[in-house]
JSON list of C-alpha atoms in Angstrom, two decimals:
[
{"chain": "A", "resi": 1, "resn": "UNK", "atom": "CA", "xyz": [-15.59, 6.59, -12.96]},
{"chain": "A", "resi": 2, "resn": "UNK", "atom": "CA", "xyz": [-17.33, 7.84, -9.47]},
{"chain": "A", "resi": 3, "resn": "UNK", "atom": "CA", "xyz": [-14.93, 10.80, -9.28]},
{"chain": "A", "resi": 4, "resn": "UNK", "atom": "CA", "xyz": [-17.90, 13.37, -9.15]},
{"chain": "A", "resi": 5, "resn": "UNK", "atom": "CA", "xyz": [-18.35, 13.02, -5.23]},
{"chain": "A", "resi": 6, "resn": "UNK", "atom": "CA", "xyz": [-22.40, 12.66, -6.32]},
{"chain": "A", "resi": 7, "resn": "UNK", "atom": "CA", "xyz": [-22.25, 10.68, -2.79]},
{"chain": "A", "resi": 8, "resn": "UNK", "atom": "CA", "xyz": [-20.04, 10.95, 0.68]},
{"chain": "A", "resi": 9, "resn": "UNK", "atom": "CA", "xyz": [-18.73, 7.46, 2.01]},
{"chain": "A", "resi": 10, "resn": "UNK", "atom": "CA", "xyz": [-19.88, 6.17, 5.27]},
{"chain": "A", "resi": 11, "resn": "UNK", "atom": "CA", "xyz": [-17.74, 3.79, 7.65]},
{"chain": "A", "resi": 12, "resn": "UNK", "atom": "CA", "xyz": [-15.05, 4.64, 10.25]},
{"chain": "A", "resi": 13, "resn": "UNK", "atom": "CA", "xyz": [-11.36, 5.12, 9.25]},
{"chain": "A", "resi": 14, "resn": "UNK", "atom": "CA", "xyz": [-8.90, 5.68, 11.65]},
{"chain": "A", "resi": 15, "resn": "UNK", "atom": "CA", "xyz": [-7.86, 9.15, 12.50]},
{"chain": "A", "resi": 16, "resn": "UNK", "atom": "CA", "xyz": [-4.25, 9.09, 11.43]},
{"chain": "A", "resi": 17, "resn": "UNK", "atom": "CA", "xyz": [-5.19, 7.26, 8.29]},
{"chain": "A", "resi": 18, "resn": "UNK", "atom": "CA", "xyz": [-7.84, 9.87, 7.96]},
{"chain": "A", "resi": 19, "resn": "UNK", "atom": "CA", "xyz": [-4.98, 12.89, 8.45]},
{"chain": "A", "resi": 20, "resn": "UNK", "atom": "CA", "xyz": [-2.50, 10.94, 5.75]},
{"chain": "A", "resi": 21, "resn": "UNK", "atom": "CA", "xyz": [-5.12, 10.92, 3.08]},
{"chain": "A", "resi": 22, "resn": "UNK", "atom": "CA", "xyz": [-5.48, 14.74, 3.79]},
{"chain": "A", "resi": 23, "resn": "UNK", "atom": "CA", "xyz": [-2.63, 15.78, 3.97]},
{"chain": "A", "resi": 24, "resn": "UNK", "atom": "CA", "xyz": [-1.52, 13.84, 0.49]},
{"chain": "A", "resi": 25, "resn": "UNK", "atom": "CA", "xyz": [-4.45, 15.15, -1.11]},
{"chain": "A", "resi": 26, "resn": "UNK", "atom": "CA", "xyz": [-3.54, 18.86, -0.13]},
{"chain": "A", "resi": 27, "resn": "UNK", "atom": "CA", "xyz": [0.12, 18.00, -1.40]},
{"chain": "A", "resi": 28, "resn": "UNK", "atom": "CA", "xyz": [-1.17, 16.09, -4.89]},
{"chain": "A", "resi": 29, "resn": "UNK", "atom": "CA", "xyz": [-3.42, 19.60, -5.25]},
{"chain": "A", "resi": 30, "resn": "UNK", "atom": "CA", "xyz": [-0.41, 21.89, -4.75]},
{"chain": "A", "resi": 31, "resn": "UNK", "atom": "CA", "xyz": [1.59, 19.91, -7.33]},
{"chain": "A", "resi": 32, "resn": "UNK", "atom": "CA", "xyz": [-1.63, 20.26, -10.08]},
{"chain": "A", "resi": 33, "resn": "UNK", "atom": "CA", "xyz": [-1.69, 23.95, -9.22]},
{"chain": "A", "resi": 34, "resn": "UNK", "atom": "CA", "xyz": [2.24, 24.71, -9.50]},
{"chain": "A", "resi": 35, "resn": "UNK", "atom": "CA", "xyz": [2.05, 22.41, -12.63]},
{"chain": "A", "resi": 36, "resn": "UNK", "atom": "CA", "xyz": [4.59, 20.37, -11.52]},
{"chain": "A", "resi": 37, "resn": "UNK", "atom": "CA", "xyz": [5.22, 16.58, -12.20]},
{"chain": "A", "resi": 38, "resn": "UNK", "atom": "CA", "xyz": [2.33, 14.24, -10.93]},
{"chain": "A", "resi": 39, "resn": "UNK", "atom": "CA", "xyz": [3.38, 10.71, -9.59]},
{"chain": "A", "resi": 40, "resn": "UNK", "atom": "CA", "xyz": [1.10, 8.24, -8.59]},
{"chain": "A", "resi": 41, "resn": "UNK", "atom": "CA", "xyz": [-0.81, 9.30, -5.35]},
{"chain": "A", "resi": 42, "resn": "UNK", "atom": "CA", "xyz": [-2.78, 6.31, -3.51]},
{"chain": "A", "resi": 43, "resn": "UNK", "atom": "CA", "xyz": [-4.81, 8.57, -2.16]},
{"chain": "A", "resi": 44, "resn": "UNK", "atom": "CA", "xyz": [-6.44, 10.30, -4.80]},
{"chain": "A", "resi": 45, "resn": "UNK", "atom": "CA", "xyz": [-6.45, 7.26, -6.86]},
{"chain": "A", "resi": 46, "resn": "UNK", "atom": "CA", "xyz": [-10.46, 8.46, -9.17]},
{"chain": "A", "resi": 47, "resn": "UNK", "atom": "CA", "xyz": [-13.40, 7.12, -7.18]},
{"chain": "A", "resi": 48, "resn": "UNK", "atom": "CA", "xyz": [-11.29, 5.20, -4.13]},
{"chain": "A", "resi": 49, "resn": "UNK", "atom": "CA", "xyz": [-12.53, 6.04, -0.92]},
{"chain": "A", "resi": 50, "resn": "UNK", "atom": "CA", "xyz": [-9.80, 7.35, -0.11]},
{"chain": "A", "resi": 51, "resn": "UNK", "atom": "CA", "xyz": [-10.40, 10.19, -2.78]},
{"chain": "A", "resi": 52, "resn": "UNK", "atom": "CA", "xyz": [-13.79, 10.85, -2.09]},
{"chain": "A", "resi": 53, "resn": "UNK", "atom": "CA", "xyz": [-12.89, 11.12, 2.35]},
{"chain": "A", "resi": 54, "resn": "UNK", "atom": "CA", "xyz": [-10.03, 13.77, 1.14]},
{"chain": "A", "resi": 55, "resn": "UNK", "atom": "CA", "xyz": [-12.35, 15.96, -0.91]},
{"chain": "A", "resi": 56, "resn": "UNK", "atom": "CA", "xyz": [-15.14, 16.12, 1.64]},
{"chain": "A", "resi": 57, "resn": "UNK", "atom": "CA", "xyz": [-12.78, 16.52, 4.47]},
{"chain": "A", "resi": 58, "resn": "UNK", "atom": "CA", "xyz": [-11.16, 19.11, 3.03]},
{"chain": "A", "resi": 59, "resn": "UNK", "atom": "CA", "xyz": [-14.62, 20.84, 2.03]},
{"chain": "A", "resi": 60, "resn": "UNK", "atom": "CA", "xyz": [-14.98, 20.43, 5.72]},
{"chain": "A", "resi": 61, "resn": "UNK", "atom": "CA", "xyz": [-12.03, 22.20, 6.93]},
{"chain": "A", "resi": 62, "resn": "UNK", "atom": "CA", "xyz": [-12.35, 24.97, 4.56]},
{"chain": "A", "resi": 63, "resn": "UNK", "atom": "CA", "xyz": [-15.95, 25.54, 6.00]},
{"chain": "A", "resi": 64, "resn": "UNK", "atom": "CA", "xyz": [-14.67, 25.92, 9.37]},
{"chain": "A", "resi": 65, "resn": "UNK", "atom": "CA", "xyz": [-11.25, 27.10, 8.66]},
{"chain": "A", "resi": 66, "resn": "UNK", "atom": "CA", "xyz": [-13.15, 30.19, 7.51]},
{"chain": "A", "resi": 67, "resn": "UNK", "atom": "CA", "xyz": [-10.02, 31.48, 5.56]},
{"chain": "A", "resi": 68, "resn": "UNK", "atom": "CA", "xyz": [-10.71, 33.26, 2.55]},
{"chain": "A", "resi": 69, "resn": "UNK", "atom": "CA", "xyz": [-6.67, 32.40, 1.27]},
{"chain": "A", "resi": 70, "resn": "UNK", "atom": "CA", "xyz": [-7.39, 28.14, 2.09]},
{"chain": "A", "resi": 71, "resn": "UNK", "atom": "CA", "xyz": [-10.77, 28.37, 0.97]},
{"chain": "A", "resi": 72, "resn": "UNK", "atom": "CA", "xyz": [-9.96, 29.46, -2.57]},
{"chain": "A", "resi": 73, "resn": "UNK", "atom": "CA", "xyz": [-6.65, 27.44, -2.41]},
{"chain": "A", "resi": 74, "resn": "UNK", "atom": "CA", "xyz": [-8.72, 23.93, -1.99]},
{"chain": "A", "resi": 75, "resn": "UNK", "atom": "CA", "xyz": [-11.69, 25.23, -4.88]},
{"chain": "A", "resi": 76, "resn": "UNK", "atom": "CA", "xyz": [-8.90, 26.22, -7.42]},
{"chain": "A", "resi": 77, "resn": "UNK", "atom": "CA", "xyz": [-6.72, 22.66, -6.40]},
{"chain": "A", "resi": 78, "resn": "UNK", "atom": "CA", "xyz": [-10.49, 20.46, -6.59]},
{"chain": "A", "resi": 79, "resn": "UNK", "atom": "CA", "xyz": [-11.31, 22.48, -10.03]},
{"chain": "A", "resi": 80, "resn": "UNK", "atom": "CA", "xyz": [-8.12, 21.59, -11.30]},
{"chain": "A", "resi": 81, "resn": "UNK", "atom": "CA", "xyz": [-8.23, 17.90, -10.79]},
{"chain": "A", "resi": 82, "resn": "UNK", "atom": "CA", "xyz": [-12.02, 18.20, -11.79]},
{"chain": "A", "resi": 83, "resn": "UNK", "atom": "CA", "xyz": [-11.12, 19.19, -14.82]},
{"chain": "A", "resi": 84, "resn": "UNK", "atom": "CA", "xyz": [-8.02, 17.23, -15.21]},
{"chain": "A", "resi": 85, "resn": "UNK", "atom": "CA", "xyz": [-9.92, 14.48, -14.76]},
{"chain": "A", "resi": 86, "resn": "UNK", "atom": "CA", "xyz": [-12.96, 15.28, -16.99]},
{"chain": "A", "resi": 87, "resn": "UNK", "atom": "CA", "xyz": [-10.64, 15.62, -20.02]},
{"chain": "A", "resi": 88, "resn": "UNK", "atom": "CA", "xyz": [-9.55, 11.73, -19.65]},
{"chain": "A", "resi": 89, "resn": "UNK", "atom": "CA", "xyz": [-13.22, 10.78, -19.74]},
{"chain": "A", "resi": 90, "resn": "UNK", "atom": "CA", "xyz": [-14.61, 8.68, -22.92]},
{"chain": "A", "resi": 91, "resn": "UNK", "atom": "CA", "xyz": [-17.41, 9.42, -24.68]},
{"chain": "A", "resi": 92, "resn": "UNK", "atom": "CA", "xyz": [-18.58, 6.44, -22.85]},
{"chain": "A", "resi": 93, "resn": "UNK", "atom": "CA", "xyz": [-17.98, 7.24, -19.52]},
{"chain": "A", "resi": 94, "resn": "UNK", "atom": "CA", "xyz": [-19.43, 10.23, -19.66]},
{"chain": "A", "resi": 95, "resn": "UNK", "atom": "CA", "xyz": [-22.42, 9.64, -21.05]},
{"chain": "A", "resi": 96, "resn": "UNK", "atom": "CA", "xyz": [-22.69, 6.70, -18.13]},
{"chain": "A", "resi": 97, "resn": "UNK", "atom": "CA", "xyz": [-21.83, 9.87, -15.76]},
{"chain": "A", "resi": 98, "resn": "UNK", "atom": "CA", "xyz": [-24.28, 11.94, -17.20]},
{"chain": "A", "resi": 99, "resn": "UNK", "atom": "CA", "xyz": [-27.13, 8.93, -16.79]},
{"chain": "A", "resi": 100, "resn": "UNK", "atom": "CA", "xyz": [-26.21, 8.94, -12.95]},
{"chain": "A", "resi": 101, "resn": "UNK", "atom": "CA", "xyz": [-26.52, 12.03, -12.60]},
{"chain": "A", "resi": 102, "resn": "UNK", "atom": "CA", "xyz": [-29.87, 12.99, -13.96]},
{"chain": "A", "resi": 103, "resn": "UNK", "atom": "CA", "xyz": [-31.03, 9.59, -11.22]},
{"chain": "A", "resi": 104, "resn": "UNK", "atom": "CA", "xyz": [-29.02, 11.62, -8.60]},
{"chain": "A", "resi": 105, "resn": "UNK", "atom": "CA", "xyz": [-31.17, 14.76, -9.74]},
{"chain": "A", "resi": 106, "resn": "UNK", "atom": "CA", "xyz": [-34.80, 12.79, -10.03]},
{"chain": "A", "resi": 107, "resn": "UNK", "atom": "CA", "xyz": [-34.25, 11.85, -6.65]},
{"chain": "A", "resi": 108, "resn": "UNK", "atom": "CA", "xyz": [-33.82, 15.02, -4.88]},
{"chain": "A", "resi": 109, "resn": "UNK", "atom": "CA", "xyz": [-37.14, 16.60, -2.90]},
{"chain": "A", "resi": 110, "resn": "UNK", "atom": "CA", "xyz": [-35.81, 20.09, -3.14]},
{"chain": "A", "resi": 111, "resn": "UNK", "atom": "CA", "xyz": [-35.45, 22.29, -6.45]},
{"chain": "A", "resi": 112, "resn": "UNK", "atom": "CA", "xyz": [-32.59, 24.51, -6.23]},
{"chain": "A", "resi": 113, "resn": "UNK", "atom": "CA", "xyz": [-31.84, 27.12, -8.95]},
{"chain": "A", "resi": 114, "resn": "UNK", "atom": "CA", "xyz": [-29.41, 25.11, -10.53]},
{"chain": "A", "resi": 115, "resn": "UNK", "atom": "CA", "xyz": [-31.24, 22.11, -11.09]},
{"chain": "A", "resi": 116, "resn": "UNK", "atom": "CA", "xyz": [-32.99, 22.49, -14.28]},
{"chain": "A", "resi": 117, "resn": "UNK", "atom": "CA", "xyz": [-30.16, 23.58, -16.08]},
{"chain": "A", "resi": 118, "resn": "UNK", "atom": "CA", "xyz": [-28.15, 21.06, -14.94]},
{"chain": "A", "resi": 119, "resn": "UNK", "atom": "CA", "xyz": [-31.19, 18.79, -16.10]},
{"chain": "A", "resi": 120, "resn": "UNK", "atom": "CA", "xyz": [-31.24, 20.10, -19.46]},
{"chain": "A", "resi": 121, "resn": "UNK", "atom": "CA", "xyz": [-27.14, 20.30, -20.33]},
{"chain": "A", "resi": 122, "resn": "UNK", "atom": "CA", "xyz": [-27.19, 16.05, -19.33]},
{"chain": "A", "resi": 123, "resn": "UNK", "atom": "CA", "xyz": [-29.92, 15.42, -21.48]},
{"chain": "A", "resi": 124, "resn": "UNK", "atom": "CA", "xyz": [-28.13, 17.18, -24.54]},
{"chain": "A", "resi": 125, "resn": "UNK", "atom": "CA", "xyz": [-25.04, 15.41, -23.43]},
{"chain": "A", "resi": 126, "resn": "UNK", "atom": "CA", "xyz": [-26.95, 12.29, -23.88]},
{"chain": "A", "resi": 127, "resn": "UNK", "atom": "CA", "xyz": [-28.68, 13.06, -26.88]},
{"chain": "A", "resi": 128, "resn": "UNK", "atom": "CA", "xyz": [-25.60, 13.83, -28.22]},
{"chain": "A", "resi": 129, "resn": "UNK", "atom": "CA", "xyz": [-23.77, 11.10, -27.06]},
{"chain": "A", "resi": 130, "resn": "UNK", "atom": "CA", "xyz": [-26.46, 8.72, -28.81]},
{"chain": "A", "resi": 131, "resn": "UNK", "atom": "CA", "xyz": [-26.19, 10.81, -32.26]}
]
Protein backbone atom coordinates (compact mmCIF):
# COMPACT_ATOMS: atom_id res chain seq x y z
CA UNK A 1 0.00 0.00 0.00
CA UNK A 2 3.01 2.59 -1.00
CA UNK A 3 1.19 3.52 -4.23
CA UNK A 4 1.15 7.33 -3.29
CA UNK A 5 4.79 7.97 -4.71
CA UNK A 6 5.26 9.93 -1.02
CA UNK A 7 9.06 8.86 -1.96
CA UNK A 8 11.22 8.34 -5.43
CA UNK A 9 13.41 5.02 -5.45
CA UNK A 10 17.09 5.24 -5.61
CA UNK A 11 19.45 2.49 -7.27
CA UNK A 12 20.48 1.98 -10.93
CA UNK A 13 18.28 -0.01 -13.38
CA UNK A 14 19.33 -0.65 -16.64
CA UNK A 15 18.29 1.59 -19.42
CA UNK A 16 16.29 -0.79 -21.54
CA UNK A 17 14.65 -2.18 -18.45
CA UNK A 18 14.11 1.40 -17.53
CA UNK A 19 12.38 2.14 -21.28
CA UNK A 20 10.12 -1.32 -20.88
CA UNK A 21 8.65 -0.21 -17.62
CA UNK A 22 7.78 3.12 -19.46
CA UNK A 23 6.62 2.27 -22.14
CA UNK A 24 4.11 -0.49 -20.36
CA UNK A 25 3.11 2.02 -18.00
CA UNK A 26 2.11 4.55 -20.86
CA UNK A 27 0.25 1.48 -22.55
CA UNK A 28 -1.54 0.17 -18.99
CA UNK A 29 -2.60 4.21 -18.77
CA UNK A 30 -4.06 4.29 -22.29
CA UNK A 31 -6.06 1.11 -21.59
CA UNK A 32 -7.56 2.86 -18.02
CA UNK A 33 -8.35 5.93 -20.09
CA UNK A 34 -10.12 4.14 -23.21
CA UNK A 35 -11.78 1.93 -20.48
CA UNK A 36 -10.77 -1.01 -21.97
CA UNK A 37 -9.97 -4.47 -20.35
CA UNK A 38 -7.01 -4.37 -17.76
CA UNK A 39 -4.72 -7.54 -17.58
CA UNK A 40 -2.13 -7.95 -15.25
CA UNK A 41 0.79 -5.45 -15.92
CA UNK A 42 4.21 -6.32 -13.99
CA UNK A 43 5.06 -3.10 -14.20
CA UNK A 44 2.59 -1.22 -12.48
CA UNK A 45 2.09 -3.93 -10.07
CA UNK A 46 0.87 -0.97 -6.52
CA UNK A 47 4.04 0.06 -4.71
CA UNK A 48 6.79 -2.20 -6.88
CA UNK A 49 9.57 -0.27 -7.94
CA UNK A 50 8.87 -0.74 -10.96
CA UNK A 51 5.59 1.41 -10.50
CA UNK A 52 6.95 4.06 -8.64
CA UNK A 53 10.36 4.46 -11.61
CA UNK A 54 7.34 4.63 -14.35
CA UNK A 55 5.39 7.40 -12.63
CA UNK A 56 8.37 9.62 -11.90
CA UNK A 57 9.89 8.99 -15.22
CA UNK A 58 7.08 9.81 -16.90
CA UNK A 59 6.58 13.07 -14.64
CA UNK A 60 10.02 13.57 -16.00
CA UNK A 61 9.40 13.40 -19.59
CA UNK A 62 6.32 15.38 -19.46
CA UNK A 63 8.42 18.21 -17.77
CA UNK A 64 10.75 18.31 -20.55
CA UNK A 65 8.60 17.07 -23.28
CA UNK A 66 6.91 20.44 -22.72
CA UNK A 67 3.74 19.26 -24.67
CA UNK A 68 0.64 20.57 -23.49
CA UNK A 69 -1.35 17.27 -25.45
CA UNK A 70 1.35 14.49 -23.37
CA UNK A 71 1.34 16.51 -20.42
CA UNK A 72 -2.38 16.30 -19.78
CA UNK A 73 -2.44 12.76 -21.38
CA UNK A 74 0.02 11.31 -18.45
CA UNK A 75 -2.06 13.63 -15.42
CA UNK A 76 -5.51 12.32 -16.69
CA UNK A 77 -3.84 8.39 -17.16
CA UNK A 78 -1.91 8.89 -13.27
CA UNK A 79 -5.44 10.39 -11.90
CA UNK A 80 -7.15 7.58 -13.23
CA UNK A 81 -5.13 4.83 -11.71
CA UNK A 82 -4.94 7.16 -8.55
CA UNK A 83 -8.22 6.90 -8.17
CA UNK A 84 -8.70 3.45 -9.38
CA UNK A 85 -6.58 2.50 -6.93
CA UNK A 86 -7.88 4.58 -3.95
CA UNK A 87 -11.33 2.96 -4.33
CA UNK A 88 -9.73 -0.69 -3.53
CA UNK A 89 -8.27 0.75 -0.35
CA UNK A 90 -9.69 -0.59 3.22
CA UNK A 91 -10.62 1.36 5.81
CA UNK A 92 -7.47 0.03 7.15
CA UNK A 93 -5.13 0.85 4.69
CA UNK A 94 -6.05 4.04 4.47
CA UNK A 95 -6.07 5.14 7.63
CA UNK A 96 -2.26 3.47 7.74
CA UNK A 97 -1.82 5.84 4.48
CA UNK A 98 -3.15 8.69 6.05
CA UNK A 99 -0.67 8.10 9.34
CA UNK A 100 2.32 8.19 6.77
CA UNK A 101 1.44 10.86 5.41
CA UNK A 102 0.91 13.39 8.11
CA UNK A 103 5.03 11.86 9.18
CA UNK A 104 5.79 12.69 5.48
CA UNK A 105 4.19 16.25 6.18
CA UNK A 106 5.88 16.82 9.92
CA UNK A 107 8.99 16.32 8.28
CA UNK A 108 9.06 18.84 5.63
CA UNK A 109 11.12 22.39 6.39
CA UNK A 110 9.04 24.29 3.91
CA UNK A 111 5.19 25.26 4.27
CA UNK A 112 3.57 25.33 1.02
CA UNK A 113 -0.08 26.48 0.62
CA UNK A 114 -1.34 23.19 0.52
CA UNK A 115 0.00 21.83 3.52
CA UNK A 116 -2.34 22.65 6.21
CA UNK A 117 -5.22 21.52 4.51
CA UNK A 118 -3.81 18.53 3.62
CA UNK A 119 -2.92 18.37 7.47
CA UNK A 120 -6.32 18.87 8.56
CA UNK A 121 -8.42 16.44 5.86
CA UNK A 122 -5.78 13.29 7.37
CA UNK A 123 -6.51 14.08 10.73
CA UNK A 124 -10.41 13.88 10.11
CA UNK A 125 -9.69 10.84 8.09
CA UNK A 126 -8.18 9.46 11.15
CA UNK A 127 -10.52 10.60 13.56
CA UNK A 128 -12.95 9.14 11.58
CA UNK A 129 -11.39 6.09 10.92
CA UNK A 130 -11.06 5.54 14.86
CA UNK A 131 -14.96 6.45 15.40
Amino acid sequence: MSFFYLAAVKGDMPVHLLETVVIKRLEYIKAIIANEELSYNEYVVEGSVYDVVGHYTLCIVAILEGREEFTQFIIKGEDSLFRRRLKALSAYDLRSFVKKLLRVIRKLHTEVYFLEPLRTLCQHLMLRDMA
